[in-house]
PDB file of C-alpha atoms in Angstrom:
ATOM      1  CA  UNK A  26     161.335  43.894 153.654  1.00 44.00           C
ATOM      2  CA  UNK A  27     164.084  45.544 155.705  1.00 43.00           C
ATOM      3  CA  UNK A  28     166.428  45.363 152.708  1.00 45.00           C
ATOM      4  CA  UNK A  29     163.779  46.981 150.522  1.00 41.00           C
ATOM      5  CA  UNK A  30     163.289  49.811 153.003  1.00 43.00           C
ATOM      6  CA  UNK A  31     167.035  50.382 153.129  1.00 43.00           C
ATOM      7  CA  UNK A  32     167.221  50.593 149.334  1.00 43.00           C
ATOM      8  CA  UNK A  33     164.503  53.224 148.991  1.00 42.00           C
ATOM      9  CA  UNK A  34     166.553  56.114 150.490  1.00 46.00           C
ATOM     10  CA  UNK A  35     169.485  55.126 148.288  1.00 43.00           C
ATOM     11  CA  UNK A  36     167.310  55.205 145.183  1.00 41.00           C
ATOM     12  CA  UNK A  37     165.997  58.631 146.122  1.00 46.00           C
ATOM     13  CA  UNK A  38     169.555  59.874 146.668  1.00 41.00           C
ATOM     14  CA  UNK A  39     170.698  58.574 143.257  1.00 43.00           C
ATOM     15  CA  UNK A  40     167.719  60.170 141.561  1.00 39.00           C
ATOM     16  CA  UNK A  41     168.648  63.541 143.034  1.00 39.00           C
ATOM     17  CA  UNK A  42     172.135  63.234 141.489  1.00 41.00           C
ATOM     18  CA  UNK A  43     170.882  62.826 137.901  1.00 39.00           C
ATOM     19  CA  UNK A  44     170.671  65.613 135.345  1.00 45.00           C
ATOM     20  CA  UNK A  45     168.015  68.254 135.659  1.00 42.00           C
ATOM     21  CA  UNK A  46     164.619  67.266 134.255  1.00 47.00           C
ATOM     22  CA  UNK A  47     163.687  68.846 130.911  1.00 52.00           C
ATOM     23  CA  UNK A  48     161.272  71.344 132.432  1.00 58.00           C
ATOM     24  CA  UNK A  49     164.131  72.827 134.487  1.00 74.00           C
ATOM     25  CA  UNK A  50     166.297  73.672 131.474  1.00 79.00           C
ATOM     26  CA  UNK A  51     166.108  76.314 128.775  1.00 85.00           C
ATOM     27  CA  UNK A  52     166.758  74.724 125.383  1.00 91.00           C
ATOM     28  CA  UNK A  53     168.061  77.401 123.025  1.00 93.00           C
ATOM     29  CA  UNK A  54     166.789  77.173 119.439  1.00 95.00           C
ATOM     30  CA  UNK A  55     169.069  79.798 117.874  1.00 96.00           C
ATOM     31  CA  UNK A  56     172.361  81.267 119.088  1.00 96.00           C
ATOM     32  CA  UNK A  57     174.121  84.323 117.683  1.00 96.00           C
ATOM     33  CA  UNK A  58     177.779  85.120 118.400  1.00 96.00           C
ATOM     34  CA  UNK A  59     179.307  88.493 117.540  1.00 94.00           C
ATOM     35  CA  UNK A  60     182.130  90.818 118.510  1.00 90.00           C
ATOM     36  CA  UNK A  61     182.314  94.521 119.173  1.00 87.00           C
ATOM     37  CA  UNK A  62     185.968  95.438 119.216  1.00 84.00           C
ATOM     38  CA  UNK A  63     187.577  93.020 121.662  1.00 85.00           C
ATOM     39  CA  UNK A  64     184.300  92.269 123.425  1.00 91.00           C
ATOM     40  CA  UNK A  65     182.318  89.090 122.754  1.00 94.00           C
ATOM     41  CA  UNK A  66     178.510  89.157 122.699  1.00 95.00           C
ATOM     42  CA  UNK A  67     176.108  86.219 122.613  1.00 96.00           C
ATOM     43  CA  UNK A  68     172.333  86.092 122.161  1.00 96.00           C
ATOM     44  CA  UNK A  69     170.066  83.042 122.451  1.00 95.00           C
ATOM     45  CA  UNK A  70     166.428  82.594 121.513  1.00 94.00           C
ATOM     46  CA  UNK A  71     164.663  80.338 124.009  1.00 92.00           C
ATOM     47  CA  UNK A  72     161.027  79.313 124.643  1.00 89.00           C
ATOM     48  CA  UNK A  73     159.201  81.081 127.453  1.00 84.00           C
ATOM     49  CA  UNK A  74     157.655  77.773 128.617  1.00 74.00           C
ATOM     50  CA  UNK A  75     154.448  79.644 129.414  1.00 70.00           C
ATOM     51  CA  UNK A  76     150.871  78.878 128.461  1.00 63.00           C
ATOM     52  CA  UNK A  77     150.346  79.989 124.878  1.00 64.00           C
ATOM     53  CA  UNK A  78     154.021  79.592 123.958  1.00 68.00           C
ATOM     54  CA  UNK A  79     156.302  82.392 122.845  1.00 83.00           C
ATOM     55  CA  UNK A  80     160.047  83.073 122.854  1.00 89.00           C
ATOM     56  CA  UNK A  81     162.418  85.436 124.609  1.00 91.00           C
ATOM     57  CA  UNK A  82     166.023  86.532 124.053  1.00 94.00           C
ATOM     58  CA  UNK A  83     168.798  86.266 126.615  1.00 94.00           C
ATOM     59  CA  UNK A  84     172.135  88.001 126.029  1.00 95.00           C
ATOM     60  CA  UNK A  85     175.606  88.119 127.511  1.00 95.00           C
ATOM     61  CA  UNK A  86     178.773  90.135 127.092  1.00 95.00           C
ATOM     62  CA  UNK A  87     182.342  89.407 128.130  1.00 95.00           C
ATOM     63  CA  UNK A  88     186.023  89.861 127.349  1.00 94.00           C
ATOM     64  CA  UNK A  89     186.124  86.195 126.305  1.00 93.00           C
ATOM     65  CA  UNK A  90     183.593  83.917 124.632  1.00 93.00           C
ATOM     66  CA  UNK A  91     183.209  81.719 127.752  1.00 93.00           C
ATOM     67  CA  UNK A  92     182.644  84.895 129.770  1.00 94.00           C
ATOM     68  CA  UNK A  93     179.909  86.066 127.381  1.00 94.00           C
ATOM     69  CA  UNK A  94     178.257  82.627 127.475  1.00 94.00           C
ATOM     70  CA  UNK A  95     178.320  82.616 131.277  1.00 94.00           C
ATOM     71  CA  UNK A  96     176.752  86.080 131.406  1.00 95.00           C
ATOM     72  CA  UNK A  97     174.060  84.974 128.963  1.00 94.00           C
ATOM     73  CA  UNK A  98     173.225  81.894 131.029  1.00 92.00           C
ATOM     74  CA  UNK A  99     172.997  84.065 134.160  1.00 92.00           C
ATOM     75  CA  UNK A 100     170.288  86.099 132.410  1.00 91.00           C
ATOM     76  CA  UNK A 101     168.272  82.990 131.508  1.00 89.00           C
ATOM     77  CA  UNK A 102     165.466  81.892 133.880  1.00 86.00           C
ATOM     78  CA  UNK A 103     166.988  78.388 134.119  1.00 86.00           C
ATOM     79  CA  UNK A 104     170.030  76.362 133.048  1.00 88.00           C
ATOM     80  CA  UNK A 105     170.777  76.984 129.361  1.00 89.00           C
ATOM     81  CA  UNK A 106     171.266  74.021 127.001  1.00 90.00           C
ATOM     82  CA  UNK A 107     172.474  73.936 123.369  1.00 90.00           C
ATOM     83  CA  UNK A 108     171.644  70.289 122.722  1.00 91.00           C
ATOM     84  CA  UNK A 109     168.546  71.260 120.686  1.00 92.00           C
ATOM     85  CA  UNK A 110     170.115  74.204 118.816  1.00 95.00           C
ATOM     86  CA  UNK A 111     168.950  74.435 115.182  1.00 96.00           C
ATOM     87  CA  UNK A 112     170.914  77.434 113.955  1.00 96.00           C
ATOM     88  CA  UNK A 113     174.177  79.091 114.968  1.00 96.00           C
ATOM     89  CA  UNK A 114     174.459  82.570 113.473  1.00 96.00           C
ATOM     90  CA  UNK A 115     177.975  84.007 113.376  1.00 95.00           C
ATOM     91  CA  UNK A 116     178.464  87.712 112.820  1.00 92.00           C
ATOM     92  CA  UNK A 117     180.810  88.873 110.084  1.00 87.00           C
ATOM     93  CA  UNK A 118     182.494  90.846 112.866  1.00 82.00           C
ATOM     94  CA  UNK A 119     184.312  87.556 113.547  1.00 84.00           C
ATOM     95  CA  UNK A 120     186.857  88.539 110.963  1.00 63.00           C
ATOM     96  CA  UNK A 121     190.184  87.369 112.284  1.00 65.00           C
ATOM     97  CA  UNK A 122     191.688  84.048 111.271  1.00 63.00           C
ATOM     98  CA  UNK A 123     190.346  81.059 113.140  1.00 77.00           C
ATOM     99  CA  UNK A 124     187.664  82.822 115.222  1.00 84.00           C
ATOM    100  CA  UNK A 125     184.866  80.838 113.560  1.00 87.00           C
ATOM    101  CA  UNK A 126     186.492  77.570 114.594  1.00 85.00           C
ATOM    102  CA  UNK A 127     187.246  78.986 118.045  1.00 87.00           C
ATOM    103  CA  UNK A 128     183.488  79.458 118.472  1.00 91.00           C
ATOM    104  CA  UNK A 129     182.685  75.956 117.211  1.00 90.00           C
ATOM    105  CA  UNK A 130     185.217  74.176 119.415  1.00 90.00           C
ATOM    106  CA  UNK A 131     184.357  76.273 122.495  1.00 90.00           C
ATOM    107  CA  UNK A 132     180.648  75.532 122.182  1.00 92.00           C
ATOM    108  CA  UNK A 133     181.157  71.854 121.339  1.00 88.00           C
ATOM    109  CA  UNK A 134     183.595  71.221 124.178  1.00 85.00           C
ATOM    110  CA  UNK A 135     181.920  73.277 126.889  1.00 75.00           C
ATOM    111  CA  UNK A 136     178.183  73.323 126.140  1.00 76.00           C
ATOM    112  CA  UNK A 137     177.417  70.073 124.298  1.00 82.00           C
ATOM    113  CA  UNK A 138     176.491  71.860 121.067  1.00 89.00           C
ATOM    114  CA  UNK A 139     174.097  69.863 118.864  1.00 91.00           C
ATOM    115  CA  UNK A 140     176.275  68.325 116.084  1.00 91.00           C
ATOM    116  CA  UNK A 141     173.508  68.682 113.473  1.00 94.00           C
ATOM    117  CA  UNK A 142     173.144  72.418 114.157  1.00 95.00           C
ATOM    118  CA  UNK A 143     173.577  74.438 110.950  1.00 96.00           C
ATOM    119  CA  UNK A 144     175.956  77.410 110.831  1.00 96.00           C
ATOM    120  CA  UNK A 145     175.238  80.688 109.058  1.00 96.00           C
ATOM    121  CA  UNK A 146     177.039  84.009 108.714  1.00 94.00           C
ATOM    122  CA  UNK A 147     175.193  87.311 108.934  1.00 94.00           C
ATOM    123  CA  UNK A 148     175.601  91.068 109.005  1.00 93.00           C
ATOM    124  CA  UNK A 149     172.377  91.508 111.010  1.00 94.00           C
ATOM    125  CA  UNK A 150     172.988  92.716 114.609  1.00 93.00           C
ATOM    126  CA  UNK A 151     172.361  89.927 117.126  1.00 92.00           C
ATOM    127  CA  UNK A 152     169.459  91.453 119.060  1.00 92.00           C
ATOM    128  CA  UNK A 153     167.668  92.512 115.874  1.00 94.00           C
ATOM    129  CA  UNK A 154     168.062  89.005 114.487  1.00 94.00           C
ATOM    130  CA  UNK A 155     166.741  87.382 117.658  1.00 93.00           C
ATOM    131  CA  UNK A 156     163.580  89.483 117.659  1.00 91.00           C
ATOM    132  CA  UNK A 157     162.904  88.523 114.031  1.00 91.00           C
ATOM    133  CA  UNK A 158     163.050  84.817 114.845  1.00 90.00           C
ATOM    134  CA  UNK A 159     159.434  83.731 115.124  1.00 84.00           C
ATOM    135  CA  UNK A 160     157.727  80.585 113.829  1.00 80.00           C
ATOM    136  CA  UNK A 161     156.707  81.078 110.199  1.00 69.00           C
ATOM    137  CA  UNK A 162     154.095  78.364 110.663  1.00 63.00           C
ATOM    138  CA  UNK A 163     152.814  76.542 113.715  1.00 61.00           C
ATOM    139  CA  UNK A 164     153.872  77.294 117.258  1.00 69.00           C
ATOM    140  CA  UNK A 165     157.420  75.868 117.417  1.00 86.00           C
ATOM    141  CA  UNK A 166     160.406  77.826 116.145  1.00 90.00           C
ATOM    142  CA  UNK A 167     162.509  74.649 116.008  1.00 90.00           C
ATOM    143  CA  UNK A 168     160.084  72.969 113.578  1.00 91.00           C
ATOM    144  CA  UNK A 169     159.770  76.118 111.500  1.00 91.00           C
ATOM    145  CA  UNK A 170     163.569  76.320 111.122  1.00 93.00           C
ATOM    146  CA  UNK A 171     163.853  72.609 110.311  1.00 93.00           C
ATOM    147  CA  UNK A 172     161.385  73.043 107.439  1.00 92.00           C
ATOM    148  CA  UNK A 173     163.101  76.211 106.169  1.00 93.00           C
ATOM    149  CA  UNK A 174     166.577  74.653 106.233  1.00 94.00           C
ATOM    150  CA  UNK A 175     165.457  71.449 104.527  1.00 94.00           C
ATOM    151  CA  UNK A 176     163.557  73.218 101.750  1.00 94.00           C
ATOM    152  CA  UNK A 177     166.406  75.673 101.007  1.00 95.00           C
ATOM    153  CA  UNK A 178     168.938  72.821 100.844  1.00 94.00           C
ATOM    154  CA  UNK A 179     166.715  70.847  98.458  1.00 93.00           C
ATOM    155  CA  UNK A 180     166.555  73.935  96.218  1.00 93.00           C
ATOM    156  CA  UNK A 181     170.331  74.344  96.399  1.00 94.00           C
ATOM    157  CA  UNK A 182     169.928  77.903  97.697  1.00 95.00           C
ATOM    158  CA  UNK A 183     172.097  77.033 100.710  1.00 95.00           C
ATOM    159  CA  UNK A 184     174.675  74.327 101.357  1.00 95.00           C
ATOM    160  CA  UNK A 185     174.573  72.128 104.420  1.00 94.00           C
ATOM    161  CA  UNK A 186     177.042  73.452 107.005  1.00 94.00           C
ATOM    162  CA  UNK A 187     176.524  71.363 110.132  1.00 94.00           C
ATOM    163  CA  UNK A 188     178.810  71.784 113.128  1.00 93.00           C
ATOM    164  CA  UNK A 189     180.007  68.172 112.904  1.00 92.00           C
ATOM    165  CA  UNK A 190     180.916  68.508 109.206  1.00 91.00           C
ATOM    166  CA  UNK A 191     182.760  71.794 109.733  1.00 91.00           C
ATOM    167  CA  UNK A 192     184.853  70.408 112.579  1.00 88.00           C
ATOM    168  CA  UNK A 193     185.791  67.339 110.520  1.00 88.00           C
ATOM    169  CA  UNK A 194     187.060  69.316 107.525  1.00 85.00           C
ATOM    170  CA  UNK A 195     190.288  70.448 109.161  1.00 77.00           C
ATOM    171  CA  UNK A 196     192.926  71.504 106.612  1.00 77.00           C
ATOM    172  CA  UNK A 197     191.499  69.335 103.817  1.00 83.00           C
ATOM    173  CA  UNK A 198     188.472  71.444 102.873  1.00 89.00           C
ATOM    174  CA  UNK A 199     187.169  74.928 103.518  1.00 90.00           C
ATOM    175  CA  UNK A 200     183.502  75.316 104.530  1.00 92.00           C
ATOM    176  CA  UNK A 201     180.774  77.382 102.947  1.00 94.00           C
ATOM    177  CA  UNK A 202     178.503  78.897 105.579  1.00 95.00           C
ATOM    178  CA  UNK A 203     174.907  79.856 104.878  1.00 95.00           C
ATOM    179  CA  UNK A 204     174.191  83.514 104.267  1.00 96.00           C
ATOM    180  CA  UNK A 205     171.521  84.849 106.621  1.00 96.00           C
ATOM    181  CA  UNK A 206     169.727  88.150 106.005  1.00 95.00           C
ATOM    182  CA  UNK A 207     166.434  89.814 106.901  1.00 94.00           C
ATOM    183  CA  UNK A 208     163.863  90.523 104.194  1.00 91.00           C
ATOM    184  CA  UNK A 209     160.825  92.563 105.238  1.00 88.00           C
ATOM    185  CA  UNK A 210     161.629  91.702 108.847  1.00 87.00           C
ATOM    186  CA  UNK A 211     161.717  87.929 108.232  1.00 89.00           C
ATOM    187  CA  UNK A 212     164.726  85.603 108.253  1.00 91.00           C
ATOM    188  CA  UNK A 213     166.031  84.686 104.799  1.00 93.00           C
ATOM    189  CA  UNK A 214     168.568  81.931 104.081  1.00 95.00           C
ATOM    190  CA  UNK A 215     170.060  82.070 100.581  1.00 95.00           C
ATOM    191  CA  UNK A 216     173.563  82.261  99.169  1.00 95.00           C
ATOM    192  CA  UNK A 217     176.788  81.398 100.917  1.00 95.00           C
ATOM    193  CA  UNK A 218     179.917  82.755 102.586  1.00 94.00           C
ATOM    194  CA  UNK A 219     182.954  80.538 101.938  1.00 93.00           C
ATOM    195  CA  UNK A 220     185.821  80.612 104.397  1.00 90.00           C
ATOM    196  CA  UNK A 221     189.434  80.799 103.284  1.00 87.00           C
ATOM    197  CA  UNK A 222     192.230  78.493 104.397  1.00 82.00           C
ATOM    198  CA  UNK A 223     193.115  81.199 106.941  1.00 79.00           C
ATOM    199  CA  UNK A 224     189.613  81.097 108.430  1.00 78.00           C
ATOM    200  CA  UNK A 225     188.479  84.500 107.172  1.00 83.00           C
ATOM    201  CA  UNK A 226     185.406  85.181 105.020  1.00 86.00           C
ATOM    202  CA  UNK A 227     185.965  84.732 101.302  1.00 88.00           C
ATOM    203  CA  UNK A 228     183.965  86.147  98.366  1.00 90.00           C
ATOM    204  CA  UNK A 229     180.234  85.904  99.001  1.00 93.00           C
ATOM    205  CA  UNK A 230     178.168  83.649  96.746  1.00 95.00           C
ATOM    206  CA  UNK A 231     174.915  84.696  95.124  1.00 94.00           C
ATOM    207  CA  UNK A 232     171.885  82.396  95.115  1.00 93.00           C
ATOM    208  CA  UNK A 233     172.689  81.322  91.542  1.00 94.00           C
ATOM    209  CA  UNK A 234     176.327  80.580  92.379  1.00 96.00           C
ATOM    210  CA  UNK A 235     175.294  78.595  95.451  1.00 96.00           C
ATOM    211  CA  UNK A 236     172.945  76.450  93.333  1.00 95.00           C
ATOM    212  CA  UNK A 237     175.819  75.823  90.911  1.00 95.00           C
ATOM    213  CA  UNK A 238     178.143  74.845  93.761  1.00 95.00           C
ATOM    214  CA  UNK A 239     175.435  72.575  95.169  1.00 95.00           C
ATOM    215  CA  UNK A 240     175.412  70.836  91.775  1.00 94.00           C
ATOM    216  CA  UNK A 241     179.219  70.481  91.797  1.00 94.00           C
ATOM    217  CA  UNK A 242     179.155  68.984  95.283  1.00 92.00           C
ATOM    218  CA  UNK A 243     176.330  66.577  94.477  1.00 89.00           C
ATOM    219  CA  UNK A 244     174.147  67.900  97.280  1.00 88.00           C
ATOM    220  CA  UNK A 245     170.756  67.832  95.547  1.00 82.00           C
ATOM    221  CA  UNK A 246     168.900  65.400  93.255  1.00 82.00           C
ATOM    222  CA  UNK A 247     167.111  68.038  91.201  1.00 88.00           C
ATOM    223  CA  UNK A 248     168.000  71.700  90.700  1.00 92.00           C
ATOM    224  CA  UNK A 249     166.807  74.753  88.806  1.00 93.00           C
ATOM    225  CA  UNK A 250     169.873  76.405  87.263  1.00 92.00           C
ATOM    226  CA  UNK A 251     169.757  80.101  86.441  1.00 91.00           C
ATOM    227  CA  UNK A 252     172.686  81.028  84.187  1.00 91.00           C
ATOM    228  CA  UNK A 253     173.285  84.275  82.292  1.00 91.00           C
ATOM    229  CA  UNK A 254     172.997  82.238  79.088  1.00 91.00           C
ATOM    230  CA  UNK A 255     169.683  80.623  80.070  1.00 91.00           C
ATOM    231  CA  UNK A 256     167.891  78.380  82.544  1.00 91.00           C
ATOM    232  CA  UNK A 257     167.604  74.611  82.993  1.00 91.00           C
ATOM    233  CA  UNK A 258     165.955  72.062  85.264  1.00 93.00           C
ATOM    234  CA  UNK A 259     168.507  69.293  85.808  1.00 92.00           C
ATOM    235  CA  UNK A 260     168.748  66.079  87.794  1.00 91.00           C
ATOM    236  CA  UNK A 261     170.786  62.874  88.236  1.00 90.00           C
ATOM    237  CA  UNK A 262     174.111  64.719  88.304  1.00 91.00           C
ATOM    238  CA  UNK A 263     177.315  62.704  88.549  1.00 93.00           C
ATOM    239  CA  UNK A 264     180.516  64.527  89.489  1.00 94.00           C
ATOM    240  CA  UNK A 265     184.114  63.367  89.336  1.00 95.00           C
ATOM    241  CA  UNK A 266     186.932  65.600  90.612  1.00 95.00           C
ATOM    242  CA  UNK A 267     190.614  64.810  90.100  1.00 95.00           C
ATOM    243  CA  UNK A 268     193.911  66.497  90.969  1.00 95.00           C
ATOM    244  CA  UNK A 269     197.115  66.157  88.975  1.00 94.00           C
ATOM    245  CA  UNK A 270     200.215  64.634  90.582  1.00 91.00           C
ATOM    246  CA  UNK A 271     202.020  67.981  90.495  1.00 91.00           C
ATOM    247  CA  UNK A 272     199.056  69.644  92.323  1.00 92.00           C
ATOM    248  CA  UNK A 273     198.724  72.247  89.580  1.00 94.00           C
ATOM    249  CA  UNK A 274     195.716  71.066  87.602  1.00 96.00           C
ATOM    250  CA  UNK A 275     192.190  70.281  88.849  1.00 96.00           C
ATOM    251  CA  UNK A 276     189.685  68.588  86.570  1.00 96.00           C
ATOM    252  CA  UNK A 277     185.915  68.312  87.030  1.00 96.00           C
ATOM    253  CA  UNK A 278     183.804  65.950  84.950  1.00 96.00           C
ATOM    254  CA  UNK A 279     180.056  66.564  85.226  1.00 95.00           C
ATOM    255  CA  UNK A 280     177.284  64.512  83.663  1.00 94.00           C
ATOM    256  CA  UNK A 281     173.579  65.234  84.164  1.00 93.00           C
ATOM    257  CA  UNK A 282     170.124  64.951  82.664  1.00 93.00           C
ATOM    258  CA  UNK A 283     168.195  68.017  81.569  1.00 91.00           C
ATOM    259  CA  UNK A 284     164.443  67.878  82.154  1.00 89.00           C
ATOM    260  CA  UNK A 285     163.721  71.276  80.604  1.00 86.00           C
ATOM    261  CA  UNK A 286     165.987  74.053  79.399  1.00 85.00           C
ATOM    262  CA  UNK A 287     165.993  77.265  77.397  1.00 91.00           C
ATOM    263  CA  UNK A 288     169.292  76.050  75.882  1.00 90.00           C
ATOM    264  CA  UNK A 289     170.155  73.131  73.633  1.00 91.00           C
ATOM    265  CA  UNK A 290     172.102  70.303  75.316  1.00 91.00           C
ATOM    266  CA  UNK A 291     175.318  71.520  73.653  1.00 93.00           C
ATOM    267  CA  UNK A 292     174.580  75.096  74.642  1.00 93.00           C
ATOM    268  CA  UNK A 293     173.941  74.043  78.232  1.00 93.00           C
ATOM    269  CA  UNK A 294     177.187  72.054  78.283  1.00 93.00           C
ATOM    270  CA  UNK A 295     179.202  75.068  77.142  1.00 95.00           C
ATOM    271  CA  UNK A 296     177.440  77.498  79.485  1.00 94.00           C
ATOM    272  CA  UNK A 297     177.802  75.215  82.509  1.00 95.00           C
ATOM    273  CA  UNK A 298     181.471  74.510  81.851  1.00 95.00           C
ATOM    274  CA  UNK A 299     182.221  78.215  81.511  1.00 95.00           C
ATOM    275  CA  UNK A 300     180.344  79.222  84.684  1.00 95.00           C
ATOM    276  CA  UNK A 301     181.919  76.402  86.720  1.00 96.00           C
ATOM    277  CA  UNK A 302     185.436  77.423  85.672  1.00 96.00           C
ATOM    278  CA  UNK A 303     184.772  81.053  86.578  1.00 96.00           C
ATOM    279  CA  UNK A 304     183.290  80.140  89.972  1.00 96.00           C
ATOM    280  CA  UNK A 305     185.894  77.554  90.985  1.00 96.00           C
ATOM    281  CA  UNK A 306     188.759  79.737  89.771  1.00 95.00           C
ATOM    282  CA  UNK A 307     187.531  82.756  91.733  1.00 96.00           C
ATOM    283  CA  UNK A 308     187.120  80.721  94.917  1.00 96.00           C
ATOM    284  CA  UNK A 309     190.452  78.900  94.729  1.00 94.00           C
ATOM    285  CA  UNK A 310     192.311  82.153  93.996  1.00 94.00           C
ATOM    286  CA  UNK A 311     190.793  83.511  97.224  1.00 93.00           C
ATOM    287  CA  UNK A 312     192.060  80.480  99.166  1.00 91.00           C
ATOM    288  CA  UNK A 313     188.742  78.596  99.321  1.00 93.00           C
ATOM    289  CA  UNK A 314     188.961  74.839  98.713  1.00 94.00           C
ATOM    290  CA  UNK A 315     185.206  74.282  98.463  1.00 94.00           C
ATOM    291  CA  UNK A 316     185.402  70.867  96.744  1.00 94.00           C
ATOM    292  CA  UNK A 317     187.848  69.424  99.261  1.00 92.00           C
ATOM    293  CA  UNK A 318     190.794  68.857  96.915  1.00 94.00           C
ATOM    294  CA  UNK A 319     192.984  68.974 100.009  1.00 92.00           C
ATOM    295  CA  UNK A 320     191.729  65.432 100.703  1.00 91.00           C
ATOM    296  CA  UNK A 321     193.320  64.303  97.441  1.00 92.00           C
ATOM    297  CA  UNK A 322     196.475  66.354  97.937  1.00 90.00           C
ATOM    298  CA  UNK A 323     197.156  64.937 101.399  1.00 90.00           C
ATOM    299  CA  UNK A 324     197.186  61.408  99.955  1.00 89.00           C
ATOM    300  CA  UNK A 325     200.372  62.324  98.085  1.00 87.00           C
ATOM    301  CA  UNK A 326     202.174  63.293 101.309  1.00 85.00           C
ATOM    302  CA  UNK A 327     204.388  60.738 103.072  1.00 81.00           C
ATOM    303  CA  UNK A 328     203.753  62.233 106.514  1.00 83.00           C
ATOM    304  CA  UNK A 329     202.380  65.380 108.142  1.00 86.00           C
ATOM    305  CA  UNK A 330     205.698  67.186 107.774  1.00 86.00           C
ATOM    306  CA  UNK A 331     205.575  66.498 104.025  1.00 84.00           C
ATOM    307  CA  UNK A 332     201.940  67.667 103.927  1.00 82.00           C
ATOM    308  CA  UNK A 333     202.770  70.979 105.567  1.00 85.00           C
ATOM    309  CA  UNK A 334     205.756  71.403 103.260  1.00 87.00           C
ATOM    310  CA  UNK A 335     203.353  71.241 100.296  1.00 86.00           C
ATOM    311  CA  UNK A 336     201.813  74.517 101.560  1.00 89.00           C
ATOM    312  CA  UNK A 337     198.378  73.545 100.268  1.00 88.00           C
ATOM    313  CA  UNK A 338     196.712  76.889 101.123  1.00 89.00           C
ATOM    314  CA  UNK A 339     199.061  78.666  98.713  1.00 91.00           C
ATOM    315  CA  UNK A 340     199.131  75.826  96.164  1.00 92.00           C
ATOM    316  CA  UNK A 341     195.325  75.852  96.029  1.00 92.00           C
ATOM    317  CA  UNK A 342     195.341  79.492  94.914  1.00 93.00           C
ATOM    318  CA  UNK A 343     197.342  78.630  91.767  1.00 94.00           C
ATOM    319  CA  UNK A 344     195.185  75.753  90.525  1.00 94.00           C
ATOM    320  CA  UNK A 345     194.247  75.640  86.850  1.00 96.00           C
ATOM    321  CA  UNK A 346     190.708  74.341  86.351  1.00 97.00           C
ATOM    322  CA  UNK A 347     189.327  72.191  83.553  1.00 96.00           C
ATOM    323  CA  UNK A 348     185.598  71.414  83.469  1.00 96.00           C
ATOM    324  CA  UNK A 349     183.932  68.922  81.132  1.00 96.00           C
ATOM    325  CA  UNK A 350     180.121  68.725  80.997  1.00 95.00           C
ATOM    326  CA  UNK A 351     177.935  66.130  79.301  1.00 95.00           C
ATOM    327  CA  UNK A 352     174.187  66.717  79.185  1.00 93.00           C
ATOM    328  CA  UNK A 353     171.655  64.143  78.073  1.00 89.00           C
ATOM    329  CA  UNK A 354     168.752  65.699  76.181  1.00 75.00           C
ATOM    330  CA  UNK A 355     165.483  66.924  77.612  1.00 63.00           C
ATOM    331  CA  UNK A 356     162.827  64.328  78.352  1.00 48.00           C
TER     332      UNK A 356
END
């Protein structure tokens, strides 16, 4: 009994050293990072944790990103956590090379950023965006965003751009961030913003181009293609991408099944091949390696010095694309 009584104070002391209980933290659902000149600004959307629900915005400003994050946390009613973050919105004001990845590594290293968090780029001012973020259905913004992200990815209107995937790409692939806008005061996710090898924003992608790129990356089982030549509902796509030994020629072989189309199978094959060449050529010329050909190029290097001597960012711009498409007839 004496031993048990002695252990009780120790157990109480250990319990007081553990992390804060959930009700004493503010779990941000959305975070926006932007710059105004040399000044960093951050805005987070967090639950009010009051009866009836609701959300509020906390903001911070600083000469550095850590300074802005610290100022934002000081404005929050409790300790701020990013472990449940659904969406990270980056302003297009982050225009200098590498600033996007500076944000990702800073948040991941210092604030335990949720690896599955999706990353978007936007021109909408941070505070305006935060106020527009309200549950489209139900009471929870996190669930509402989960449903929106999943449905848009299944349609191919956006490409998955999770924090963990972006950080793993390194020099071997350039990411395509989601394009975030406001339509009639509501958040809209459609289209994409590819990043160049230098880390700056490349040519923006329309909804139709994003669906086509989703097809080329094998991201969706079934897609509705809208081409200038016609439309088609396709599924069961198989994609093979190869790179020549001299790193000058890239070849894409695409096979798929057409469920319904306004074009004949041969017409769809020709239209798809033409649109893919135009899209991939435009992106690679801008320095965007959206299919990750850098992964194939690095296999030809003997070591990292040899890899850097290849100058893949510049080599990628000069690629010549060949696209072959085979469509099985409509059901």
